[in-house]
């Protein structure tokens, strides 16, 4: 977390406590809603894409009053506009700092009307990142004998509310919705976690490498998201693979690293977890240095070591209100289904990953 953000958040915490329900105030959650329409020349037909989530889909940038204009949902809206030759409204209903239960109850359920509009064609959501981050933070502060129950509770909560979210969206989204997508989790701070814990394992009496505890837990959460998506008619944008694997074959196994790390439809949890934690562990790299070739990389993570980098400007979203606006697309055509900066920023990469499932027509 940057010094500038710590100072601004410290100043505004009393106001956030007033705005948030009592049960959420301690976590400093912040509603960051926005609506931005990709206004394509030569058409007045407008469709809607709705995104629910936490700070990732919000486009959080360290500010409590603004967010990235081109966060992942709006990046995908630009792809949709180009594919469909239509205007596309990107609606973000998000709450930074929210755990999965909060996103489910106070965004997906409480704000279901946004996905019920008759021009809605895409519904996407992401959650569980804050469940994992809070469990990780609590674990890092432990001394004495390690207690792993917090990590297990984060996994349990994630499964419960991801499943509930898919069921609720299936039951409540407009019947004409063509695409439903869940985005899974990248691993922020992967390199930082390559250290020993301050607590000791009850069985061995030794400290544990934190990366070795967190990676399997994250892998199980990500597998669950993609596997439940498979069962419930959703697509799964595998952000872990997109962020943590290079865009070339670094280990000579004949597969681009990012492809090698991707969830395989119908595979077992044991197979997936083993692939990430053992077989292909050497190809996982911190997303602060995402290699697009053996000699070139881009930083996918902001200075807070958590939130994705983004292209372009910001707009009002947060404590002092939210933006509803429109603008011309940055790009009107996509060579090979990709814009020119698809792999240069974290939000561009998520938006492109979601776009790979876009239907050809609305």
XYZ file of C-alpha atoms in Angstrom:
362
model
C 0.000 0.000 0.000
C 1.442 3.352 -1.015
C 2.217 6.107 1.511
C -0.178 8.455 -0.290
C -3.049 5.952 -0.007
C -2.365 5.197 3.652
C -2.589 8.881 4.453
C -5.768 9.489 2.465
C -7.458 6.404 3.885
C -6.491 7.366 7.436
C -8.095 10.750 6.904
C -11.287 9.292 5.490
C -11.801 6.276 7.727
C -14.284 8.104 10.009
C -16.404 8.932 6.964
C -16.183 5.372 5.650
C -17.308 4.058 9.024
C -20.414 6.209 8.743
C -21.144 5.063 5.202
C -20.676 1.332 5.778
C -22.935 -0.922 7.849
C -21.522 -1.581 11.318
C -20.510 -5.150 10.447
C -18.485 -3.916 7.487
C -16.991 -0.688 8.807
C -13.929 -2.363 10.264
C -12.976 -3.611 6.816
C -13.327 -0.118 5.322
C -15.443 -1.249 2.396
C -16.211 1.359 -0.215
C -18.900 1.324 -2.898
C -17.337 2.119 -6.262
C -20.088 1.989 -8.858
C -19.873 3.343 -12.388
C -21.502 3.167 -15.797
C -19.539 3.910 -18.939
C -20.896 3.453 -22.451
C -18.665 2.663 -25.400
C -20.253 5.035 -27.907
C -19.536 3.596 -31.331
C -19.943 5.822 -34.381
C -22.808 5.057 -36.756
C -25.080 3.192 -34.358
C -27.650 4.008 -31.688
C -28.347 0.422 -30.646
C -27.096 -0.126 -27.093
C -26.548 -3.320 -25.154
C -25.457 -3.728 -21.556
C -22.733 -5.706 -19.809
C -23.033 -5.912 -16.007
C -20.092 -6.627 -13.695
C -20.355 -7.330 -9.963
C -17.368 -7.589 -7.655
C -14.862 -6.017 -5.335
C -11.917 -3.686 -5.954
C -10.631 -5.655 -8.948
C -13.670 -5.006 -11.141
C -14.021 -1.570 -9.523
C -10.716 -0.467 -11.040
C -9.363 0.548 -7.637
C -6.303 2.774 -7.958
C -5.482 3.760 -4.390
C -8.057 6.532 -4.251
C -11.375 6.591 -2.397
C -12.853 9.061 -4.886
C -11.789 7.760 -8.309
C -11.177 4.544 -10.234
C -9.698 3.435 -13.534
C -12.011 4.252 -16.419
C -10.782 1.259 -18.379
C -11.041 -1.414 -15.725
C -11.546 -4.953 -16.983
C -15.352 -4.763 -17.424
C -15.076 -1.674 -19.625
C -12.196 -3.209 -21.573
C -14.481 -6.130 -22.358
C -17.296 -3.727 -23.310
C -14.966 -2.237 -25.906
C -14.372 -5.701 -27.352
C -18.119 -6.338 -27.377
C -18.776 -3.051 -29.154
C -16.263 -3.914 -31.840
C -17.633 -7.418 -32.313
C -21.292 -6.382 -32.384
C -21.017 -3.020 -34.129
C -23.128 -1.504 -31.347
C -22.881 0.765 -28.332
C -22.201 -1.183 -25.134
C -22.858 0.115 -21.638
C -20.450 -1.276 -19.035
C -22.206 -1.230 -15.646
C -19.964 -1.845 -12.635
C -21.660 -2.561 -9.302
C -18.682 -3.046 -7.034
C -17.477 -2.607 -3.486
C -13.778 -2.317 -2.764
C -12.715 -4.255 0.310
C -15.758 -6.523 0.235
C -15.519 -10.223 1.048
C -17.504 -12.740 -1.002
C -20.544 -12.666 1.296
C -20.750 -8.879 0.978
C -20.439 -8.927 -2.811
C -23.149 -11.574 -3.018
C -25.651 -9.978 -0.640
C -25.092 -6.279 -1.229
C -24.210 -6.234 -4.913
C -25.493 -9.275 -6.788
C -28.705 -9.752 -4.801
C -29.449 -6.203 -3.678
C -28.630 -4.725 -7.089
C -30.078 -7.439 -9.308
C -32.092 -4.893 -11.304
C -29.004 -4.009 -13.337
C -28.784 -7.499 -14.835
C -32.553 -7.697 -15.311
C -32.681 -4.910 -17.899
C -33.881 -6.165 -21.271
C -30.767 -4.947 -23.106
C -28.388 -6.928 -20.851
C -26.348 -9.491 -22.764
C -23.359 -10.204 -20.485
C -23.140 -10.718 -16.716
C -19.760 -11.255 -15.077
C -18.566 -11.287 -11.484
C -15.524 -11.798 -9.313
C -15.151 -12.239 -5.549
C -13.134 -13.994 -2.819
C -9.970 -11.929 -3.150
C -10.560 -10.129 0.137
C -11.447 -13.384 1.896
C -8.031 -14.672 0.900
C -6.175 -11.443 1.654
C -7.684 -11.131 5.122
C -6.889 -14.768 5.937
C -3.331 -14.311 4.677
C -2.833 -11.156 6.739
C -4.104 -12.889 9.873
C -1.823 -15.868 9.262
C 1.219 -13.650 8.767
C 0.675 -12.059 12.180
C 0.643 -15.390 14.035
C 3.276 -16.455 16.521
C 3.506 -19.695 18.473
C 1.710 -22.649 16.851
C 0.307 -22.017 13.384
C -3.467 -22.012 13.084
C -4.658 -22.768 9.548
C -8.378 -22.435 10.258
C -8.579 -18.923 8.792
C -7.339 -20.120 5.419
C -9.809 -23.007 5.469
C -12.659 -20.651 6.384
C -11.798 -18.395 3.431
C -12.016 -21.385 1.084
C -15.341 -22.478 2.557
C -16.863 -19.002 2.323
C -15.611 -18.577 -1.231
C -17.226 -21.818 -2.379
C -20.506 -21.000 -0.641
C -20.938 -17.554 -2.153
C -19.533 -18.251 -5.613
C -22.028 -21.115 -5.920
C -24.839 -18.951 -4.555
C -23.911 -16.132 -6.955
C -24.106 -18.386 -9.999
C -27.424 -19.835 -8.891
C -28.822 -16.361 -8.235
C -27.634 -14.944 -11.552
C -29.038 -17.941 -13.398
C -32.399 -17.398 -11.719
C -32.569 -13.611 -11.979
C -30.632 -12.316 -14.986
C -32.595 -11.238 -18.055
C -33.559 -14.251 -20.151
C -31.754 -12.822 -23.173
C -28.323 -12.799 -21.512
C -25.881 -14.528 -23.870
C -22.840 -14.875 -21.640
C -22.111 -15.352 -17.928
C -18.502 -15.307 -16.719
C -16.700 -15.654 -13.396
C -13.156 -14.317 -13.075
C -10.881 -16.198 -10.700
C -7.979 -14.888 -8.590
C -4.426 -13.882 -9.330
C -1.849 -14.183 -6.519
C -0.824 -10.692 -5.398
C 2.433 -10.614 -3.457
C 3.625 -14.009 -4.676
C 7.295 -13.022 -4.463
C 6.875 -11.343 -1.073
C 5.417 -14.559 0.339
C 8.574 -16.532 -0.454
C 9.595 -16.302 3.225
C 9.086 -18.321 6.376
C 6.196 -17.784 8.763
C 6.593 -16.415 12.273
C 4.500 -19.305 13.630
C 5.499 -22.968 13.761
C 3.642 -25.983 12.407
C 2.189 -28.181 15.169
C 3.415 -31.357 13.502
C 6.971 -30.450 12.505
C 7.749 -27.752 15.039
C 9.251 -25.688 12.230
C 8.183 -22.505 10.497
C 6.517 -22.883 7.108
C 7.129 -21.086 3.842
C 4.086 -18.876 3.466
C 3.987 -19.292 -0.301
C 3.707 -23.049 0.239
C 0.604 -22.582 2.407
C -1.124 -19.897 0.381
C -0.615 -21.238 -3.146
C -2.477 -24.549 -2.599
C -5.342 -22.721 -0.884
C -5.599 -20.255 -3.761
C -5.400 -23.100 -6.276
C -8.305 -24.891 -4.611
C -10.390 -21.701 -4.642
C -9.631 -21.100 -8.311
C -10.365 -24.680 -9.266
C -13.688 -24.466 -7.454
C -14.677 -21.288 -9.314
C -13.945 -22.783 -12.714
C -15.413 -26.196 -11.936
C -18.660 -24.788 -10.501
C -18.828 -22.492 -13.537
C -18.602 -25.554 -15.784
C -21.509 -27.141 -13.958
C -23.737 -24.057 -13.924
C -23.424 -22.670 -17.439
C -20.790 -20.022 -16.732
C -17.440 -19.480 -18.409
C -14.311 -19.059 -16.278
C -11.725 -16.385 -17.059
C -8.579 -17.878 -15.544
C -6.823 -14.770 -14.277
C -4.286 -16.785 -12.323
C -2.945 -18.288 -15.535
C -3.154 -14.976 -17.402
C -1.213 -13.097 -14.721
C 1.180 -15.644 -13.265
C 2.316 -17.457 -16.412
C 4.522 -15.989 -19.137
C 3.390 -15.583 -22.737
C 6.136 -17.863 -24.013
C 7.371 -21.381 -23.261
C 9.977 -20.871 -20.532
C 10.447 -24.524 -19.538
C 10.535 -26.130 -22.976
C 7.484 -28.349 -22.473
C 5.922 -27.242 -25.761
C 3.270 -25.020 -24.161
C 3.150 -21.306 -23.501
C 3.392 -20.981 -19.725
C 0.060 -19.159 -19.352
C -1.681 -21.915 -21.302
C -0.004 -24.619 -19.257
C -1.350 -23.122 -16.019
C -4.942 -22.766 -17.214
C -7.806 -24.749 -15.764
C -8.758 -27.643 -18.041
C -12.489 -28.161 -18.351
C -13.514 -31.250 -16.396
C -10.156 -32.013 -14.780
C -9.978 -33.102 -11.153
C -9.046 -30.808 -8.310
C -6.053 -33.020 -7.500
C -4.750 -32.711 -11.065
C -5.174 -28.950 -11.152
C -3.629 -28.316 -7.734
C -0.684 -30.612 -8.482
C -0.054 -28.840 -11.772
C 0.136 -25.439 -10.111
C 1.892 -26.360 -6.887
C 4.321 -28.987 -8.176
C 4.528 -29.892 -11.868
C 4.529 -26.338 -13.259
C 5.469 -24.437 -10.100
C 8.716 -23.261 -11.709
C 6.756 -21.377 -14.399
C 4.789 -19.272 -11.904
C 6.154 -15.755 -11.579
C 5.080 -12.692 -9.654
C 2.765 -10.579 -11.815
C 4.830 -7.468 -11.102
C 7.012 -8.883 -13.877
C 4.762 -10.506 -16.445
C 6.968 -11.765 -19.264
C 5.501 -11.465 -22.746
C 8.726 -12.860 -24.211
C 12.009 -14.070 -22.774
C 13.383 -10.533 -22.881
C 10.363 -8.287 -22.369
C 7.943 -7.863 -19.460
C 5.191 -5.586 -18.160
C 4.060 -4.759 -14.634
C 0.528 -6.042 -14.046
C 0.309 -4.883 -10.414
C 0.147 -1.368 -8.964
C 2.493 -0.165 -6.229
C 0.174 -1.555 -3.541
C 1.224 -5.035 -4.756
C -2.419 -6.069 -5.089
C -4.482 -4.223 -7.704
C -4.087 -4.439 -11.489
C -2.431 -1.747 -13.556
C -4.539 0.039 -16.163
C -4.333 2.184 -19.261
C -5.776 5.685 -19.556
C -7.497 8.066 -17.190
C -9.688 7.780 -14.099
C -13.198 8.960 -13.316
C -15.276 9.667 -10.223
C -16.144 6.479 -8.355
C -16.312 6.170 -4.611
C -16.815 8.404 -1.631
C -18.055 11.463 -3.512
C -20.206 9.759 -6.119
C -19.960 7.723 -9.276
C -19.665 8.390 -12.984
C -22.240 7.780 -15.657
C -20.875 8.753 -19.028
C -19.869 7.712 -22.503
C -17.014 8.033 -24.931
C -15.682 6.758 -28.218
C -13.838 3.434 -28.153
C -10.057 3.541 -27.957
C -9.898 0.799 -30.584
C -12.473 -0.056 -33.211
C -10.952 -3.265 -34.588
C -9.011 -6.107 -33.028
C -6.389 -8.053 -34.920
C -6.624 -11.691 -33.867
C -9.223 -10.715 -31.259
C -6.757 -8.567 -29.305
C -6.235 -4.855 -28.938
C -2.657 -3.550 -29.250
C -2.121 -3.419 -25.470
C -3.961 -6.598 -24.471
C -0.964 -7.976 -22.549
C 0.622 -4.750 -21.250
C -1.627 -3.956 -18.264
C -3.397 -6.058 -15.658
C -6.882 -4.747 -16.440
C -6.353 -5.113 -20.164
C -5.425 -8.749 -19.612
C -8.536 -9.535 -17.545
C -10.785 -7.723 -20.017
C -9.280 -9.692 -22.892
C -9.606 -12.986 -20.956
C -13.330 -12.349 -20.465
C -13.684 -11.307 -24.115
C -12.470 -14.668 -25.415
C -15.930 -16.028 -24.552
C -17.904 -13.186 -26.135
C -20.739 -14.333 -28.421
C -20.440 -13.341 -32.057
C -23.813 -11.589 -32.021
C -25.930 -9.981 -29.295
